[in-house]
Coordinates of C-alpha atoms in Angstrom, one line a residue:
M1 CA 20.7 -5.8 27.3
V2 CA 18.4 -8.4 28.7
G3 CA 16.3 -7.0 31.4
E4 CA 14.9 -8.9 34.6
G5 CA 12.1 -10.1 32.6
P6 CA 13.7 -12.0 29.9
Y7 CA 10.6 -13.3 27.9
L8 CA 7.4 -11.9 27.3
I9 CA 5.0 -14.9 28.7
S10 CA 1.9 -13.2 27.7
D11 CA 1.1 -9.8 25.9
L12 CA 0.5 -8.0 29.3
D13 CA 3.0 -6.3 31.5
R14 CA 3.0 -6.8 35.3
R15 CA 0.4 -4.3 36.1
G16 CA -1.8 -6.0 33.6
H17 CA -1.6 -3.3 30.9
R18 CA -1.5 -4.7 27.4
R19 CA 2.3 -4.2 25.9
S20 CA 3.0 -2.2 22.4
F21 CA 4.6 -3.8 19.8
V22 CA 7.9 -2.2 20.5
E23 CA 7.9 -3.3 24.1
R24 CA 7.0 -7.0 23.0
Y25 CA 9.7 -7.4 20.3
D26 CA 12.4 -4.8 21.7
P27 CA 15.1 -7.4 22.0
S28 CA 14.4 -8.8 18.4
L29 CA 14.0 -5.6 16.8
K30 CA 17.7 -4.6 18.4
T31 CA 18.9 -7.6 16.3
M32 CA 18.1 -6.0 13.1
I33 CA 20.8 -3.1 14.0
P34 CA 23.6 -4.0 11.6
V35 CA 26.3 -3.8 14.0
R36 CA 26.4 -4.0 17.7
P37 CA 29.9 -3.7 18.8
Y38 CA 29.4 -4.3 22.4
A39 CA 27.5 -7.5 21.7
R40 CA 30.8 -9.8 22.7
L41 CA 31.2 -8.2 26.1
A42 CA 27.4 -9.1 27.2
P43 CA 26.6 -12.1 29.2
N44 CA 24.4 -13.4 26.5
P45 CA 26.1 -12.7 23.3
V46 CA 23.3 -14.2 20.9
D47 CA 20.6 -11.9 22.5
D48 CA 23.0 -8.7 22.0
A49 CA 24.4 -9.5 18.4
G50 CA 23.8 -7.6 15.8
L51 CA 22.2 -8.5 12.3
L52 CA 25.7 -9.3 10.6
S53 CA 26.7 -11.1 13.7
F54 CA 23.5 -13.1 14.5
A55 CA 23.0 -14.4 10.4
T56 CA 26.9 -15.2 10.4
F57 CA 27.0 -16.6 13.8
S58 CA 30.2 -14.5 14.5
W59 CA 28.8 -13.9 18.0
L60 CA 30.2 -17.6 18.6
T61 CA 33.9 -16.7 17.7
P62 CA 35.1 -15.7 21.4
V63 CA 33.8 -19.0 22.5
M64 CA 35.3 -20.8 19.6
V65 CA 38.7 -19.3 20.6
R66 CA 38.5 -20.0 23.9
G67 CA 37.8 -23.6 23.4
Y68 CA 40.8 -23.6 21.2
K69 CA 42.9 -22.5 23.9
H70 CA 41.4 -24.1 26.8
T71 CA 39.0 -26.9 27.6
L72 CA 35.6 -25.6 27.7
T73 CA 33.6 -26.5 30.6
V74 CA 30.0 -25.8 32.1
D75 CA 31.6 -22.7 33.9
T76 CA 33.5 -21.1 30.9
L77 CA 30.6 -21.2 28.7
P78 CA 28.2 -18.0 28.4
P79 CA 25.2 -18.6 30.3
L80 CA 22.1 -20.2 28.4
S81 CA 20.0 -17.3 26.7
P82 CA 16.7 -16.9 28.7
Y83 CA 14.6 -16.8 25.6
D84 CA 15.8 -20.4 24.8
S85 CA 15.3 -22.0 28.3
S86 CA 12.8 -24.5 28.7
N87 CA 11.3 -23.2 31.7
T88 CA 10.6 -19.9 29.6
N89 CA 9.2 -21.7 26.7
A90 CA 7.5 -24.3 28.6
K91 CA 5.5 -21.7 30.2
R92 CA 4.4 -19.7 27.3
F93 CA 3.3 -22.7 25.5
R94 CA 1.4 -23.7 28.6
I95 CA -0.5 -20.6 28.6
L96 CA -1.3 -21.0 24.9
W97 CA -2.4 -24.3 25.3
D98 CA -4.7 -23.7 28.3
E99 CA -6.1 -20.9 26.2
E100 CA -7.0 -23.2 23.5
V101 CA -8.5 -25.9 25.7
D102 CA -10.7 -23.3 27.6
R103 CA -11.8 -21.9 24.2
V104 CA -13.1 -24.9 22.5
G105 CA -12.4 -28.1 24.9
P106 CA -9.7 -30.8 25.3
E107 CA -11.2 -32.9 22.5
K108 CA -11.3 -30.3 19.8
A109 CA -8.3 -28.1 20.9
S110 CA -5.9 -28.0 18.2
L111 CA -2.0 -28.3 19.0
H112 CA -1.4 -27.3 15.6
R113 CA -3.1 -24.0 16.1
V114 CA -1.0 -23.8 19.3
V115 CA 2.3 -24.7 17.4
W116 CA 1.3 -21.8 15.1
K117 CA 0.5 -19.0 17.6
F118 CA 3.9 -20.2 19.5
Q119 CA 5.9 -19.5 16.5
R120 CA 4.0 -17.3 14.0
T121 CA 6.1 -14.1 14.4
R122 CA 9.3 -15.7 13.6
V123 CA 8.0 -17.9 10.8
L124 CA 6.8 -14.5 9.2
M125 CA 10.1 -13.0 9.6
D126 CA 11.5 -16.1 8.1
I127 CA 9.4 -15.8 5.0
V128 CA 10.3 -12.2 4.7
A129 CA 14.3 -13.1 4.8
N130 CA 13.6 -15.9 2.1
I131 CA 11.6 -13.6 0.0
L132 CA 14.4 -11.1 0.0
C133 CA 17.0 -13.9 -0.6
I134 CA 15.1 -15.1 -3.7
V135 CA 14.8 -11.5 -4.8
M136 CA 18.4 -11.1 -4.6
A137 CA 19.1 -14.6 -6.3
A138 CA 17.1 -13.7 -9.2
I139 CA 18.1 -10.2 -9.6
G140 CA 22.0 -11.3 -10.0
P141 CA 22.1 -13.8 -12.6
T142 CA 18.8 -13.0 -14.6
V143 CA 19.1 -9.1 -14.8
L144 CA 22.5 -8.2 -14.1
I145 CA 24.5 -11.2 -15.9
H146 CA 22.2 -10.4 -18.7
Q147 CA 23.4 -6.8 -18.7
I148 CA 26.9 -7.8 -18.4
L149 CA 26.8 -9.9 -21.5
Q150 CA 25.0 -7.3 -23.6
Q151 CA 28.0 -5.0 -22.4
T152 CA 30.6 -7.3 -23.7
Q153 CA 28.5 -7.7 -27.1
S154 CA 28.2 -3.8 -27.4
T155 CA 30.2 -1.7 -29.7
S156 CA 30.3 1.2 -27.4
R157 CA 31.8 0.0 -24.0
N158 CA 32.0 2.0 -20.8
V159 CA 34.2 0.6 -18.4
W160 CA 32.6 2.2 -15.7
V161 CA 29.3 0.7 -16.3
G162 CA 30.8 -2.7 -16.5
V163 CA 32.5 -2.0 -13.0
G164 CA 29.2 -0.9 -11.5
L165 CA 27.5 -4.1 -13.0
C166 CA 30.1 -6.3 -11.5
V167 CA 29.8 -4.3 -8.0
A168 CA 26.2 -4.6 -8.4
L169 CA 26.1 -8.5 -9.1
F170 CA 28.8 -8.8 -6.0
A171 CA 26.4 -6.7 -4.0
T172 CA 23.2 -8.9 -4.8
E173 CA 25.4 -12.3 -4.1
F174 CA 26.6 -11.0 -1.0
T175 CA 22.8 -9.8 0.1
K176 CA 21.6 -13.2 -1.0
V177 CA 23.8 -15.2 1.3
L178 CA 23.2 -12.9 4.1
F179 CA 19.4 -13.1 3.8
W180 CA 19.6 -17.0 3.5
A181 CA 21.9 -17.2 6.8
L182 CA 19.5 -15.1 8.5
A183 CA 16.4 -17.4 7.6
W184 CA 18.6 -20.3 8.7
A185 CA 19.5 -18.6 12.1
I186 CA 15.9 -17.6 12.8
N187 CA 14.8 -21.1 11.9
Y188 CA 17.3 -22.9 13.9
R189 CA 16.5 -20.6 17.2
T190 CA 12.7 -21.2 16.4
A191 CA 13.1 -24.7 16.4
I192 CA 15.0 -24.9 19.4
R193 CA 12.3 -23.0 21.3
L194 CA 9.7 -25.2 19.7
K195 CA 11.4 -28.6 20.9
V196 CA 12.3 -27.5 24.2
G197 CA 8.8 -25.9 24.9
T198 CA 6.7 -28.9 23.6
S199 CA 9.1 -31.4 25.2
T200 CA 8.9 -29.9 28.6
L201 CA 5.3 -29.6 28.5
V202 CA 4.7 -33.0 27.7
F203 CA 7.3 -34.1 30.4
E204 CA 5.5 -32.0 33.1
N205 CA 2.4 -33.5 32.0
L206 CA 3.9 -37.3 32.5
L207 CA 5.4 -36.3 35.9
S208 CA 1.8 -35.3 36.9
F209 CA 0.5 -38.9 36.5
K210 CA 1.0 -41.3 39.2
T211 CA 1.2 -44.3 37.1
L212 CA 1.7 -44.5 33.3
T213 CA -1.1 -47.2 32.6
H214 CA -2.4 -45.3 29.5
V215 CA 0.9 -44.9 27.6
S216 CA 3.7 -47.3 27.1
V217 CA 7.6 -46.6 28.1
G218 CA 8.4 -47.1 24.3
E219 CA 5.9 -44.5 23.4
V220 CA 7.1 -42.1 26.0
L221 CA 10.8 -42.2 24.8
N222 CA 9.9 -42.0 21.4
I223 CA 7.7 -39.0 22.0
L224 CA 10.6 -37.2 24.0
S225 CA 13.1 -38.1 21.4
N226 CA 12.0 -38.8 17.9
D227 CA 8.7 -36.7 18.2
S228 CA 10.4 -33.7 19.5
Y229 CA 13.1 -34.0 16.9
S230 CA 10.6 -34.1 14.2
L231 CA 8.8 -30.8 15.6
F232 CA 12.5 -29.4 15.5
E233 CA 12.9 -30.5 11.6
A234 CA 9.1 -29.1 10.9
A235 CA 10.4 -25.5 12.2
L236 CA 13.6 -25.6 10.8
F237 CA 12.5 -26.7 7.2
G238 CA 8.6 -25.9 7.3
P239 CA 8.8 -22.0 6.4
L240 CA 11.2 -22.5 3.6
P241 CA 8.9 -23.6 0.8
A242 CA 6.4 -20.6 1.2
T243 CA 8.5 -18.9 -1.4
I244 CA 7.9 -21.2 -4.2
P245 CA 4.6 -19.7 -5.7
I246 CA 6.3 -16.3 -5.8
V247 CA 9.2 -17.8 -7.3
M248 CA 7.2 -19.7 -9.8
A249 CA 5.3 -16.7 -10.8
A250 CA 8.1 -14.1 -11.0
C251 CA 10.3 -16.7 -13.0
A252 CA 7.5 -17.4 -15.4
V253 CA 6.8 -13.7 -16.2
Y254 CA 10.4 -12.7 -16.7
A255 CA 11.1 -15.9 -18.9
F256 CA 8.2 -15.2 -21.1
F257 CA 9.4 -11.5 -21.4
I258 CA 13.0 -12.3 -22.5
L259 CA 12.3 -15.8 -24.1
G260 CA 8.5 -15.7 -25.4
P261 CA 6.2 -18.4 -24.9
T262 CA 8.5 -21.4 -25.2
A263 CA 9.8 -20.4 -21.7
L264 CA 6.4 -21.9 -20.3
I265 CA 7.4 -25.3 -21.4
G266 CA 10.2 -25.1 -18.7
I267 CA 7.8 -23.8 -16.1
C268 CA 5.3 -26.6 -16.9
V269 CA 8.2 -29.2 -16.0
Y270 CA 8.5 -27.6 -12.8
V271 CA 4.9 -27.6 -11.9
I272 CA 4.7 -31.2 -13.1
F273 CA 7.5 -32.2 -10.7
I274 CA 5.9 -30.5 -7.7
P275 CA 3.0 -32.6 -7.0
I276 CA 5.5 -35.8 -7.7
Q277 CA 7.8 -34.5 -5.2
V278 CA 4.9 -33.9 -2.6
F279 CA 3.8 -37.6 -3.3
L280 CA 7.2 -39.2 -2.5
A281 CA 7.9 -36.9 0.4
K282 CA 4.4 -38.0 1.9
L283 CA 5.2 -41.8 0.8
S284 CA 8.4 -41.7 3.0
S285 CA 6.7 -39.9 5.8
A286 CA 4.2 -42.9 5.7
F287 CA 7.0 -45.5 5.9
R288 CA 8.4 -43.8 8.7
R289 CA 5.3 -43.4 10.5
S290 CA 4.9 -47.2 10.1
A291 CA 8.4 -47.7 11.5
I292 CA 7.6 -45.3 14.4
S293 CA 4.9 -47.9 15.6
V294 CA 7.3 -50.6 15.3
T295 CA 10.1 -48.7 17.5
D296 CA 7.7 -48.4 20.1
K297 CA 7.0 -52.3 20.1
R298 CA 10.7 -52.9 20.0
V299 CA 11.5 -50.6 22.9
Q300 CA 8.8 -51.9 25.1
T301 CA 10.0 -55.2 24.5
M302 CA 13.5 -54.4 25.4
N303 CA 12.4 -52.9 28.4
E304 CA 10.5 -56.0 29.4
F305 CA 13.5 -58.0 28.5
V306 CA 15.9 -55.9 30.9
T307 CA 13.1 -55.9 33.8
C308 CA 12.8 -59.6 33.6
I309 CA 16.3 -60.5 32.5
K310 CA 16.6 -63.0 35.7
L311 CA 13.4 -64.8 35.1
I312 CA 14.2 -65.2 31.3
K313 CA 17.8 -66.6 32.0
M314 CA 16.5 -69.1 34.8
Y315 CA 14.1 -70.5 32.2
A316 CA 16.6 -70.2 29.4
W317 CA 14.3 -68.0 27.3
E318 CA 17.0 -66.1 25.9
K319 CA 17.0 -67.4 22.3
S320 CA 13.3 -66.8 21.9
F321 CA 13.4 -63.3 23.1
T322 CA 16.2 -62.6 21.2
K323 CA 14.5 -64.0 18.1
T324 CA 11.6 -61.8 18.8
I325 CA 13.6 -58.7 19.1
R326 CA 15.4 -59.4 15.7
D327 CA 12.1 -59.8 14.0
I328 CA 10.9 -56.7 15.3
R329 CA 14.1 -55.0 14.4
K330 CA 14.2 -56.4 10.8
R331 CA 10.6 -55.1 10.0
E332 CA 11.7 -51.6 11.3
R333 CA 14.9 -51.5 9.3
K334 CA 12.9 -52.6 6.1
L335 CA 10.5 -49.8 6.9
L336 CA 13.3 -47.2 7.3
E337 CA 15.2 -48.7 4.3
K338 CA 12.2 -48.0 1.9
A339 CA 11.6 -44.5 3.5
G340 CA 15.5 -43.9 3.0
F341 CA 15.3 -45.2 -0.5
V342 CA 12.1 -42.9 -1.5
Q343 CA 13.8 -40.0 0.2
S344 CA 16.8 -40.2 -1.9
G345 CA 15.0 -40.5 -5.2
N346 CA 13.0 -37.5 -3.9
S347 CA 16.2 -35.5 -3.4
A348 CA 17.5 -36.4 -7.0
L349 CA 14.3 -35.0 -8.6
A350 CA 15.2 -31.3 -8.6
P351 CA 18.4 -31.3 -10.5
I352 CA 16.6 -33.6 -12.9
A353 CA 13.8 -31.4 -13.2
S354 CA 16.1 -28.6 -13.9
T355 CA 18.1 -30.3 -16.6
I356 CA 14.9 -31.5 -18.2
A357 CA 13.4 -27.9 -18.3
I358 CA 16.2 -26.3 -19.8
V359 CA 16.8 -28.8 -22.5
L360 CA 12.9 -29.0 -23.3
T361 CA 12.8 -25.1 -23.5
F362 CA 15.8 -24.7 -25.6
T363 CA 14.9 -27.5 -27.9
C364 CA 11.5 -26.4 -28.7
H365 CA 12.9 -22.8 -29.0
I366 CA 15.1 -23.9 -31.7
L367 CA 12.6 -26.3 -33.4
L368 CA 10.2 -23.1 -33.8
R369 CA 13.2 -21.2 -35.4
R370 CA 13.2 -18.5 -32.8
P371 CA 16.3 -16.4 -32.2
L372 CA 18.6 -17.6 -29.2
T373 CA 21.5 -15.3 -28.2
A374 CA 23.9 -15.9 -25.4
P375 CA 22.4 -13.3 -23.0
V376 CA 19.3 -14.8 -23.4
A377 CA 20.3 -18.5 -23.0
F378 CA 22.5 -17.7 -19.8
S379 CA 19.5 -15.6 -18.1
V380 CA 17.0 -18.4 -18.8
I381 CA 19.5 -20.9 -17.3
A382 CA 20.2 -18.8 -14.3
M383 CA 16.5 -18.4 -13.9
F384 CA 15.9 -22.1 -13.9
N385 CA 18.6 -22.6 -11.3
V386 CA 16.7 -20.1 -9.2
M387 CA 13.9 -22.1 -9.4
K388 CA 15.9 -25.4 -8.8
F389 CA 17.2 -23.7 -5.4
S390 CA 13.6 -22.8 -4.2
I391 CA 12.1 -26.6 -4.8
A392 CA 15.2 -28.7 -3.7
I393 CA 14.1 -28.0 0.0
L394 CA 10.5 -29.2 -0.8
P395 CA 10.9 -32.8 -0.2
F396 CA 12.7 -32.3 3.2
S397 CA 9.9 -29.8 4.3
V398 CA 6.9 -31.9 3.3
K399 CA 8.4 -35.0 5.1
A400 CA 9.2 -33.0 8.1
M401 CA 5.9 -31.3 8.2
S402 CA 4.0 -34.7 7.8
E403 CA 6.2 -36.4 10.4
A404 CA 5.5 -33.5 12.7
N405 CA 1.6 -33.8 11.9
V406 CA 1.8 -37.5 13.5
S407 CA 4.1 -36.3 16.3
L408 CA 1.6 -33.4 17.3
R409 CA -1.3 -36.2 17.5
R410 CA 0.6 -38.4 19.8
M411 CA 1.6 -35.5 21.9
K412 CA -1.9 -34.3 22.2
K413 CA -2.8 -37.8 23.5
I414 CA -0.9 -37.1 26.4
L415 CA -1.7 -33.5 27.0
I416 CA -5.4 -34.3 27.0
A417 CA -5.2 -37.3 29.3
K418 CA -6.4 -36.8 32.8
S419 CA -4.7 -37.8 35.7
L420 CA -5.9 -40.3 38.3
P421 CA -8.3 -38.9 40.7
A422 CA -6.9 -38.7 44.3
Y423 CA -8.6 -41.1 46.6
I424 CA -6.3 -41.1 49.5
T425 CA -7.9 -39.3 52.7
R426 CA -6.6 -38.6 56.3
P427 CA -7.7 -41.1 59.0
E428 CA -9.9 -39.5 61.7
D429 CA -7.8 -41.0 64.6
P430 CA -4.5 -39.4 65.2
D431 CA -2.8 -42.7 66.0
T432 CA -3.8 -44.6 63.0
V433 CA -0.9 -44.4 60.2
L434 CA -2.6 -46.5 57.4
L435 CA -6.2 -47.3 57.1
L436 CA -8.0 -49.6 54.3
A437 CA -11.6 -50.2 54.7
H438 CA -13.2 -52.6 52.5
A439 CA -11.2 -51.2 49.7
T440 CA -11.5 -52.3 46.0
L441 CA -9.0 -51.0 43.6
T442 CA -8.2 -51.7 40.1
W443 CA -5.4 -50.7 37.7
E444 CA -7.6 -49.7 34.7
Q445 CA -10.1 -47.2 34.8
E446 CA -13.9 -48.3 33.9
A447 CA -15.3 -47.6 30.7
S448 CA -17.8 -45.1 32.2
G449 CA -14.8 -43.1 33.4
T450 CA -15.9 -43.1 36.9
S451 CA -15.9 -45.4 39.7
D452 CA -18.6 -46.1 42.4
V453 CA -18.7 -43.1 44.7
D454 CA -19.3 -43.9 48.3
T455 CA -21.4 -41.2 50.2
V456 CA -19.7 -39.4 53.4
G457 CA -21.7 -41.5 55.7
A458 CA -20.9 -45.0 54.2
R459 CA -17.1 -43.9 54.2
K460 CA -17.5 -43.0 57.8
A461 CA -19.3 -46.2 58.7
R462 CA -16.5 -48.2 57.0
R463 CA -14.2 -46.4 58.9
Q464 CA -15.6 -47.2 62.2
E465 CA -16.0 -50.9 61.2
A466 CA -12.4 -50.9 60.1
Y467 CA -11.2 -49.4 63.6
G468 CA -13.2 -52.1 65.4
V469 CA -11.8 -54.9 63.4
S470 CA -10.2 -57.7 65.7
P471 CA -6.4 -57.8 65.6
A472 CA -6.2 -60.9 63.5
A473 CA -8.0 -59.3 61.0
Q474 CA -6.3 -56.1 61.0
H475 CA -3.5 -57.4 59.0
G476 CA -5.6 -59.2 56.9
A477 CA -5.9 -58.6 53.1
G478 CA -8.6 -60.0 50.9
P479 CA -8.2 -62.1 47.9
A480 CA -6.4 -60.5 44.9
E481 CA -8.6 -61.1 41.5
P482 CA -6.9 -61.1 38.2
G483 CA -6.5 -57.5 36.6
G484 CA -7.3 -56.4 33.1
G485 CA -10.6 -55.6 31.5
G486 CA -11.6 -53.0 34.9
K487 CA -11.7 -55.9 37.2
S488 CA -10.7 -55.3 40.7
V489 CA -7.3 -56.2 41.3
L490 CA -7.4 -56.0 45.3
H491 CA -10.9 -56.7 46.5
D492 CA -12.3 -55.7 49.9
V493 CA -9.1 -55.2 51.7
S494 CA -9.3 -53.8 55.3
F495 CA -6.5 -53.3 57.8
V496 CA -5.4 -50.7 60.1
V497 CA -1.8 -49.9 61.2
R498 CA -1.2 -47.7 64.4
K499 CA 2.0 -46.0 65.2
G500 CA 4.5 -48.1 66.7
Q501 CA 3.4 -51.3 64.7
I502 CA 5.4 -53.1 62.1
L503 CA 3.3 -54.8 59.5
G504 CA 4.7 -57.5 57.1
V505 CA 3.1 -58.9 54.2
C506 CA 3.6 -61.9 52.5
G507 CA 2.4 -64.0 49.6
N508 CA 2.7 -66.2 46.5
V509 CA 4.1 -64.2 43.1
G510 CA 0.9 -62.0 41.7
S511 CA -1.0 -62.4 44.9
G512 CA -1.0 -58.3 44.9
K513 CA 1.8 -57.5 47.2
S514 CA 3.1 -54.7 45.1
S515 CA -0.4 -53.8 43.8
L516 CA -0.9 -53.3 47.7
V517 CA 2.0 -50.9 48.0
A518 CA 0.8 -48.9 45.0
A519 CA -2.8 -48.6 46.5
L520 CA -1.4 -46.7 49.2
L521 CA 0.9 -44.6 47.3
G522 CA -2.3 -43.5 45.2
Q523 CA -1.2 -45.0 41.9
M524 CA -4.4 -47.1 41.3
Q525 CA -8.1 -46.7 40.9
L526 CA -10.4 -47.0 43.9
Q527 CA -13.7 -48.4 43.2
R528 CA -15.1 -48.4 46.6
G529 CA -14.0 -48.1 50.1
V530 CA -11.6 -46.1 51.9
V531 CA -7.8 -45.5 51.7
A532 CA -6.4 -43.1 54.6
V533 CA -3.0 -42.1 55.4
N534 CA -1.5 -40.0 57.9
G535 CA 1.6 -38.2 56.9
T536 CA 4.0 -39.1 54.2
L537 CA 5.0 -42.1 52.8
A538 CA 8.7 -43.4 51.5
C539 CA 9.0 -46.3 49.0
V540 CA 12.0 -48.2 48.3
S541 CA 11.2 -50.0 45.0
Q542 CA 12.4 -53.6 44.9
Q543 CA 14.3 -52.6 41.8
A544 CA 17.3 -50.5 41.9
W545 CA 17.0 -47.2 39.8
L546 CA 20.1 -45.6 38.4
F547 CA 21.0 -42.9 35.5
H548 CA 23.8 -42.6 33.3
G549 CA 26.6 -41.5 35.5
T550 CA 29.2 -42.2 38.1
V551 CA 28.3 -43.6 41.6
R552 CA 29.1 -40.5 43.1
E553 CA 26.6 -38.6 40.7
N554 CA 23.8 -41.1 41.6
I555 CA 24.4 -40.7 45.4
L556 CA 24.3 -36.8 44.9
F557 CA 21.8 -36.3 42.4
G558 CA 22.7 -33.1 41.7
A559 CA 23.7 -31.7 45.2
K560 CA 27.3 -30.5 46.0
Y561 CA 29.9 -32.8 47.3
D562 CA 30.8 -32.4 50.8
H563 CA 34.3 -34.4 51.4
R564 CA 33.7 -33.9 55.2
R565 CA 30.7 -36.2 55.1

């Protein structure tokens, strides 16, 4: 059963002592027990499932039966496994990322290394399961079928030997399927943990920013949707090709042993086709990477279109914007079509390579007048099918790893980005609610990375000067200058708002009204001056913000509904 500490965030226990291997991986080691009869009675069935139940997903049977009889709801579903929760995996990923940053610095920190540390144990276990699957897949067709065919041609046939070979063939095929299912089960759970861990960490970093001036809305949406799914696919398909060198070496030795030197012809065909598959997979990933940048632009344009829809309809700009969006979508579709064509052609290479290898091997073998019997022919064909089974997943793995490489670079850009420095202070006068003293603010950070820092005496002098301004000047704001390029948006703004006063700000479009509110909320860059706020602020945006749901859900925002209110 899962204890109070559902997941090991670090290698240390609560007392600071290093945990042993058994303590760290006790729940995972219990999963290796073939049958655990009480798993279905546990609150988290996947965590207490045995090897057979975990590999065959039979722990889902009670849920499927319950869904067949009754409608599944959140209350009737089993509780989420604490090992797969976003909070747990994000904390662990945060610890590994902080350790990497502390060790080499934010610029040299490798997110790829952090991802490897996050999942390396499960990846190694997946590779072991794949190796055992390949071994069982090779023993059955190449050894047992070879012996069965020789047994049928033998003059002194033994029934029990034939029965034993058939039972052994069934056992190897069953074990192959079991280890293959186990590898996929491990990969799926690893992929889920990696996806929720990275997505949550990136989302937490985005929430720490008061304004998203360094990243576009389209890029944020792509990172949280497409890039996180790219990591999911990388964790799902990435470890599978690790067995290809072992399979190639074992099959080459065995084919040379039973067929002779001509077997190397078929092996060479596979060796030639592997770099071709890798090249086509990288070409497909290059098209997809180009499509991602176009998708960012399309999402950003659509966001601007929806935001300014009133202005667009007032000036009758619908056709112009529609044409712009269609052109962007056309470029995006062409890139995705090219990627799809290349990926489809790459997927068809595995069966083609197997057929070419078999035909060339047997043709050369016969032309050299070497003997070829049915047991040898069937064994060689089965061996080539095992190799086809191994390299068929290679295009998907290379594609997933290439896309994940790009996704990690985009995520690192957000993880190493620094939040805006806090510049809002507290006014010295308790009756003062808001204070701006010769404040000059901008939306973009200066190239030097630091703004003009005022000394404590200069700020105090500005505060005293601001407290002493005339009532007419208290409500006056300085002229707003065009933003961009590090230029100030609000220039030399000074006013004081005391308790009990009501202040109204009016002006033309683009005069800086919204920027003034953003400055009070701490969402801009302070170049010089003082911005002080006493207490907390509440801002009602001029644009309504709704999420996908009912009106009641938008009002309650997760709280329980009280009909008496």
